[in-house]
Amino acid sequence: MSTGLELCDPSELELLGDGAPVTGVVVVDLFRATSTLRSLVEHGHETEILATPEQAAEALRRGRRCLGEWHGVVLDGFVCGNSPTRVRDLPVTGAPLSFLSSNGARALTQAARVADTVLTGDLANLDALAATVARGGRWLCVPAGCRGERRTEDDFVCVELARRLTGAVGPRLARLCRSLDGITVDDLVHGPSAEWLVRHEQTGADDLAFILTQRPDSPVLPYYDGKLLRRYPDRPGPEG
């Protein structure tokens, strides 16, 4: 089966309708949702994805351990913020966590409406992503951005994935590759999103180093089935 990978903004997911079937979607929110989610999965957590503060409030009422943020603010009652370094200290109890973020989580829930296979991408698991996408089918790469605006760091991950899939890249993604030609990780380190993270988040400097400069290749692909995020290709059993 041939492979195709094309760029898709989160807002466009709702417009796909009854078009050609989508094999899978790769959601990217490098600073920090998809980096945090990979860190959680690597440490044995399964995670419920929350798209609104109202859903988080309901999860707290159900006794869930909630983490993440909404527009950069960690909500009352959360056990942790949206930090890929701090979540490594959360104990694995067997009960799923509940994760909220204002960009990446929303993109994940939208993606799950159009594809059975929704994976999260960051700079550490690009090789594993490319190997999975290369098995064939129609794939979409979705840079979550921030409040409806694109972010260079998310686009950069999409471009790096595309460069591992020569010959399978759609025209929109190919144009993005050309527009980011010459952009490096060092540009991201000194970019406006990274600077905001360091200035405004207590864990910002540690998270930035984890995401950009201290990232050994990871085989872990967080997989979201519309209910829980877990390690791919793990699937829920008959009772799941």
mmCIF file of C-alpha atoms in Angstrom:
data_model
loop_
_atom_site.group_PDB
_atom_site.id
_atom_site.type_symbol
_atom_site.label_atom_id
_atom_site.label_comp_id
_atom_site.label_asym_id
_atom_site.label_seq_id
_atom_site.Cartn_x
_atom_site.Cartn_y
_atom_site.Cartn_z
ATOM 1 C CA MET A 1 0.000 0.000 0.000
ATOM 2 C CA SER A 2 1.342 3.420 -0.933
ATOM 3 C CA THR A 3 1.849 6.123 1.690
ATOM 4 C CA GLY A 4 0.714 9.735 1.612
ATOM 5 C CA LEU A 5 1.408 12.344 4.286
ATOM 6 C CA GLU A 6 -0.209 15.767 4.071
ATOM 7 C CA LEU A 7 -0.403 18.849 6.262
ATOM 8 C CA CYS A 8 -3.706 19.641 7.976
ATOM 9 C CA ASP A 9 -4.539 22.471 10.376
ATOM 10 C CA PRO A 10 -6.637 21.517 13.434
ATOM 11 C CA SER A 11 -9.587 23.609 12.223
ATOM 12 C CA GLU A 12 -9.643 21.615 8.974
ATOM 13 C CA LEU A 13 -10.183 18.302 10.750
ATOM 14 C CA GLU A 14 -13.823 19.208 11.347
ATOM 15 C CA LEU A 15 -14.300 19.852 7.616
ATOM 16 C CA LEU A 16 -13.058 16.497 6.326
ATOM 17 C CA GLY A 17 -16.549 15.047 6.335
ATOM 18 C CA ASP A 18 -17.066 12.096 4.041
ATOM 19 C CA GLY A 19 -13.937 12.551 1.945
ATOM 20 C CA ALA A 20 -11.257 9.942 1.373
ATOM 21 C CA PRO A 21 -10.693 7.778 4.455
ATOM 22 C CA VAL A 22 -7.860 8.794 6.754
ATOM 23 C CA THR A 23 -5.557 5.998 7.929
ATOM 24 C CA GLY A 24 -4.026 8.004 10.740
ATOM 25 C CA VAL A 25 -3.240 11.426 12.143
ATOM 26 C CA VAL A 26 -0.025 12.647 13.764
ATOM 27 C CA VAL A 27 -0.660 15.526 16.175
ATOM 28 C CA VAL A 28 2.259 17.787 17.090
ATOM 29 C CA ASP A 29 2.307 20.258 19.980
ATOM 30 C CA LEU A 30 6.013 20.353 20.773
ATOM 31 C CA PHE A 31 5.825 23.033 23.505
ATOM 32 C CA ARG A 32 4.542 21.018 25.388
ATOM 33 C CA ALA A 33 1.547 18.720 25.126
ATOM 34 C CA THR A 34 2.891 15.994 22.855
ATOM 35 C CA SER A 35 6.263 16.043 24.616
ATOM 36 C CA THR A 36 4.505 15.708 27.980
ATOM 37 C CA LEU A 37 2.276 12.904 26.734
ATOM 38 C CA ARG A 38 5.227 10.913 25.427
ATOM 39 C CA SER A 39 6.938 11.336 28.789
ATOM 40 C CA LEU A 40 3.807 10.057 30.544
ATOM 41 C CA VAL A 41 3.497 7.006 28.293
ATOM 42 C CA GLU A 42 7.202 6.206 28.668
ATOM 43 C CA HIS A 43 6.673 6.071 32.429
ATOM 44 C CA GLY A 44 3.714 3.699 32.271
ATOM 45 C CA HIS A 45 0.715 6.028 32.422
ATOM 46 C CA GLU A 46 -2.521 5.814 30.474
ATOM 47 C CA THR A 47 -4.206 9.165 30.059
ATOM 48 C CA GLU A 48 -7.652 10.550 29.410
ATOM 49 C CA ILE A 49 -7.540 13.599 27.118
ATOM 50 C CA LEU A 50 -9.593 16.639 28.146
ATOM 51 C CA ALA A 51 -10.406 19.440 25.719
ATOM 52 C CA THR A 52 -12.064 21.971 28.067
ATOM 53 C CA PRO A 53 -11.780 23.195 31.684
ATOM 54 C CA GLU A 54 -15.352 21.990 32.209
ATOM 55 C CA GLN A 55 -14.261 18.462 31.392
ATOM 56 C CA ALA A 56 -11.380 18.864 33.834
ATOM 57 C CA ALA A 57 -13.747 20.012 36.578
ATOM 58 C CA GLU A 58 -15.876 16.922 35.992
ATOM 59 C CA ALA A 59 -12.788 14.693 36.079
ATOM 60 C CA LEU A 60 -11.763 16.216 39.410
ATOM 61 C CA ARG A 61 -15.254 15.541 40.777
ATOM 62 C CA ARG A 62 -14.803 11.913 39.728
ATOM 63 C CA GLY A 63 -11.600 11.752 41.758
ATOM 64 C CA ARG A 64 -9.227 11.723 38.785
ATOM 65 C CA ARG A 65 -5.671 12.985 39.035
ATOM 66 C CA CYS A 66 -5.625 15.882 36.584
ATOM 67 C CA LEU A 67 -2.606 17.600 35.082
ATOM 68 C CA GLY A 68 -1.798 20.102 32.358
ATOM 69 C CA GLU A 69 -2.870 23.707 31.847
ATOM 70 C CA TRP A 70 -5.336 26.036 30.176
ATOM 71 C CA HIS A 71 -3.791 28.983 28.326
ATOM 72 C CA GLY A 72 -0.666 28.522 30.424
ATOM 73 C CA VAL A 73 -2.447 28.420 33.798
ATOM 74 C CA VAL A 74 -2.385 25.278 35.954
ATOM 75 C CA LEU A 75 -5.901 24.868 37.339
ATOM 76 C CA ASP A 76 -6.711 24.382 41.027
ATOM 77 C CA GLY A 77 -6.594 20.759 42.081
ATOM 78 C CA PHE A 78 -4.162 19.660 39.366
ATOM 79 C CA VAL A 79 -1.315 17.417 40.499
ATOM 80 C CA CYS A 80 1.102 18.781 37.892
ATOM 81 C CA GLY A 81 1.367 21.283 35.072
ATOM 82 C CA ASN A 82 2.084 20.603 31.415
ATOM 83 C CA SER A 83 5.684 19.639 32.056
ATOM 84 C CA PRO A 84 7.420 16.658 30.417
ATOM 85 C CA THR A 85 10.082 16.682 33.131
ATOM 86 C CA ARG A 86 7.813 16.895 36.190
ATOM 87 C CA VAL A 87 5.340 14.234 35.063
ATOM 88 C CA ARG A 88 8.098 11.649 35.362
ATOM 89 C CA ASP A 89 7.684 11.889 39.140
ATOM 90 C CA LEU A 90 3.970 11.035 39.137
ATOM 91 C CA PRO A 91 3.361 7.588 40.652
ATOM 92 C CA VAL A 92 1.714 4.953 38.455
ATOM 93 C CA THR A 93 -1.362 3.766 40.364
ATOM 94 C CA GLY A 94 -3.201 1.840 37.656
ATOM 95 C CA ALA A 95 -5.890 4.504 37.297
ATOM 96 C CA PRO A 96 -5.653 6.738 34.204
ATOM 97 C CA LEU A 97 -4.582 10.332 34.541
ATOM 98 C CA SER A 98 -6.593 13.162 32.985
ATOM 99 C CA PHE A 99 -4.679 15.641 30.812
ATOM 100 C CA LEU A 100 -5.874 19.107 29.784
ATOM 101 C CA SER A 101 -4.201 21.547 27.425
ATOM 102 C CA SER A 102 -5.582 24.439 25.421
ATOM 103 C CA ASN A 103 -4.071 23.431 22.061
ATOM 104 C CA GLY A 104 -2.686 19.905 21.830
ATOM 105 C CA ALA A 105 -5.518 18.174 23.697
ATOM 106 C CA ARG A 106 -8.159 19.841 21.541
ATOM 107 C CA ALA A 107 -6.323 18.789 18.371
ATOM 108 C CA LEU A 108 -6.162 15.198 19.628
ATOM 109 C CA THR A 109 -9.885 15.010 20.328
ATOM 110 C CA GLN A 110 -10.657 16.450 16.895
ATOM 111 C CA ALA A 111 -8.276 14.012 15.209
ATOM 112 C CA ALA A 112 -9.935 11.036 16.899
ATOM 113 C CA ARG A 113 -13.182 11.897 15.104
ATOM 114 C CA VAL A 114 -11.647 11.328 11.666
ATOM 115 C CA ALA A 115 -9.147 8.482 12.183
ATOM 116 C CA ASP A 116 -8.896 5.328 14.267
ATOM 117 C CA THR A 117 -5.144 5.789 14.682
ATOM 118 C CA VAL A 118 -4.059 9.064 16.276
ATOM 119 C CA LEU A 119 -0.403 9.361 17.293
ATOM 120 C CA THR A 120 1.516 12.177 18.954
ATOM 121 C CA GLY A 121 4.817 13.436 17.603
ATOM 122 C CA ASP A 122 7.804 15.323 18.955
ATOM 123 C CA LEU A 123 11.482 15.505 18.076
ATOM 124 C CA ALA A 124 12.458 12.343 19.943
ATOM 125 C CA ASN A 125 10.124 9.831 18.285
ATOM 126 C CA LEU A 126 10.412 10.935 14.643
ATOM 127 C CA ASP A 127 12.065 7.728 13.444
ATOM 128 C CA ALA A 128 9.381 5.580 15.067
ATOM 129 C CA LEU A 129 6.677 7.794 13.566
ATOM 130 C CA ALA A 130 8.190 7.604 10.092
ATOM 131 C CA ALA A 131 8.420 3.802 10.259
ATOM 132 C CA THR A 132 4.748 3.565 11.227
ATOM 133 C CA VAL A 133 3.488 6.019 8.601
ATOM 134 C CA ALA A 134 5.598 4.290 5.925
ATOM 135 C CA ARG A 135 3.510 1.120 6.311
ATOM 136 C CA GLY A 136 1.015 2.814 4.019
ATOM 137 C CA GLY A 137 -2.238 4.731 3.830
ATOM 138 C CA ARG A 138 -3.400 8.313 3.925
ATOM 139 C CA TRP A 139 -1.907 10.196 6.866
ATOM 140 C CA LEU A 140 -2.342 13.753 8.095
ATOM 141 C CA CYS A 141 0.234 15.735 10.069
ATOM 142 C CA VAL A 142 -1.496 18.265 12.335
ATOM 143 C CA PRO A 143 0.552 21.061 13.956
ATOM 144 C CA ALA A 144 -1.556 22.188 16.919
ATOM 145 C CA GLY A 145 -0.236 25.758 17.017
ATOM 146 C CA CYS A 146 -1.453 28.186 19.673
ATOM 147 C CA ARG A 147 -4.950 29.662 19.814
ATOM 148 C CA GLY A 148 -5.499 29.136 16.124
ATOM 149 C CA GLU A 149 -2.099 30.415 15.002
ATOM 150 C CA ARG A 150 0.694 28.259 13.632
ATOM 151 C CA ARG A 151 3.920 27.889 15.589
ATOM 152 C CA THR A 152 7.308 27.311 13.998
ATOM 153 C CA GLU A 153 8.248 24.572 16.445
ATOM 154 C CA ASP A 154 5.203 22.449 15.540
ATOM 155 C CA ASP A 155 5.725 23.017 11.816
ATOM 156 C CA PHE A 156 9.383 22.061 12.272
ATOM 157 C CA VAL A 157 8.454 18.624 13.625
ATOM 158 C CA CYS A 158 6.087 18.069 10.684
ATOM 159 C CA VAL A 159 8.894 18.999 8.290
ATOM 160 C CA GLU A 160 11.358 16.669 9.996
ATOM 161 C CA LEU A 161 8.849 13.830 9.697
ATOM 162 C CA ALA A 162 8.301 14.651 6.014
ATOM 163 C CA ARG A 163 12.039 14.523 5.356
ATOM 164 C CA ARG A 164 12.055 10.920 6.547
ATOM 165 C CA LEU A 165 9.327 10.011 4.057
ATOM 166 C CA THR A 166 10.716 11.099 0.700
ATOM 167 C CA GLY A 167 8.200 10.613 -2.086
ATOM 168 C CA ALA A 168 5.191 10.335 0.217
ATOM 169 C CA VAL A 169 4.693 14.038 0.989
ATOM 170 C CA GLY A 170 1.675 15.989 -0.212
ATOM 171 C CA PRO A 171 1.931 19.440 -1.861
ATOM 172 C CA ARG A 172 1.031 21.514 1.188
ATOM 173 C CA LEU A 173 3.559 19.765 3.362
ATOM 174 C CA ALA A 174 6.152 20.047 0.595
ATOM 175 C CA ARG A 175 5.617 23.826 0.518
ATOM 176 C CA LEU A 176 6.068 23.967 4.285
ATOM 177 C CA CYS A 177 9.333 22.035 3.944
ATOM 178 C CA ARG A 178 10.603 24.624 1.476
ATOM 179 C CA SER A 179 9.501 27.536 3.661
ATOM 180 C CA LEU A 180 11.394 26.161 6.690
ATOM 181 C CA ASP A 181 14.515 25.226 4.764
ATOM 182 C CA GLY A 182 17.506 26.211 6.886
ATOM 183 C CA ILE A 183 15.606 26.326 10.208
ATOM 184 C CA THR A 184 17.415 24.350 12.918
ATOM 185 C CA VAL A 185 16.806 23.253 16.488
ATOM 186 C CA ASP A 186 19.045 26.125 17.563
ATOM 187 C CA ASP A 187 16.526 28.522 16.003
ATOM 188 C CA LEU A 188 13.810 26.953 18.128
ATOM 189 C CA VAL A 189 15.936 27.255 21.273
ATOM 190 C CA HIS A 190 16.154 31.013 20.735
ATOM 191 C CA GLY A 191 12.687 31.489 19.260
ATOM 192 C CA PRO A 192 9.802 33.424 20.840
ATOM 193 C CA SER A 193 7.940 30.329 22.069
ATOM 194 C CA ALA A 194 11.019 29.024 23.894
ATOM 195 C CA GLU A 195 11.711 32.435 25.386
ATOM 196 C CA TRP A 196 8.124 32.657 26.657
ATOM 197 C CA LEU A 197 8.413 29.216 28.201
ATOM 198 C CA VAL A 198 11.577 30.080 30.094
ATOM 199 C CA ARG A 199 10.232 33.434 31.285
ATOM 200 C CA HIS A 200 6.798 32.321 32.419
ATOM 201 C CA GLU A 201 7.067 28.694 33.534
ATOM 202 C CA GLN A 202 8.874 27.522 36.655
ATOM 203 C CA THR A 203 9.895 24.348 34.835
ATOM 204 C CA GLY A 204 10.475 26.131 31.521
ATOM 205 C CA ALA A 205 14.258 25.828 31.266
ATOM 206 C CA ASP A 206 14.240 22.150 32.247
ATOM 207 C CA ASP A 207 11.366 21.396 29.880
ATOM 208 C CA LEU A 208 13.057 23.213 27.021
ATOM 209 C CA ALA A 209 16.252 21.226 27.482
ATOM 210 C CA PHE A 210 14.274 17.969 27.646
ATOM 211 C CA ILE A 211 12.333 18.768 24.471
ATOM 212 C CA LEU A 212 15.093 20.211 22.305
ATOM 213 C CA THR A 213 18.589 19.317 23.457
ATOM 214 C CA GLN A 214 18.426 16.281 25.766
ATOM 215 C CA ARG A 215 16.277 13.995 23.629
ATOM 216 C CA PRO A 216 17.607 10.486 22.996
ATOM 217 C CA ASP A 217 15.690 8.722 20.225
ATOM 218 C CA SER A 218 12.536 7.148 21.612
ATOM 219 C CA PRO A 219 10.591 4.175 20.192
ATOM 220 C CA VAL A 220 7.501 5.295 22.095
ATOM 221 C CA LEU A 221 4.460 6.436 20.109
ATOM 222 C CA PRO A 222 1.581 7.663 22.262
ATOM 223 C CA TYR A 223 -1.642 6.416 20.662
ATOM 224 C CA TYR A 224 -5.077 7.943 21.293
ATOM 225 C CA ASP A 225 -8.221 5.938 20.550
ATOM 226 C CA GLY A 226 -10.720 8.646 21.474
ATOM 227 C CA LYS A 227 -10.909 7.445 25.070
ATOM 228 C CA LEU A 228 -7.423 6.864 26.435
ATOM 229 C CA LEU A 229 -3.897 7.622 25.323
ATOM 230 C CA ARG A 230 -1.530 4.687 25.708
ATOM 231 C CA ARG A 231 1.558 3.205 24.073
ATOM 232 C CA TYR A 232 1.136 2.189 20.425
ATOM 233 C CA PRO A 233 0.428 -0.479 19.234
ATOM 234 C CA ASP A 234 -1.210 -1.429 22.541
ATOM 235 C CA ARG A 235 -4.952 -1.700 22.085
ATOM 236 C CA PRO A 236 -7.699 -2.211 24.651
ATOM 237 C CA GLY A 237 -8.898 -5.771 24.955
ATOM 238 C CA PRO A 238 -12.542 -6.911 24.808
ATOM 239 C CA GLU A 239 -13.183 -5.340 28.180
ATOM 240 C CA GLY A 240 -11.137 -2.187 27.388
#
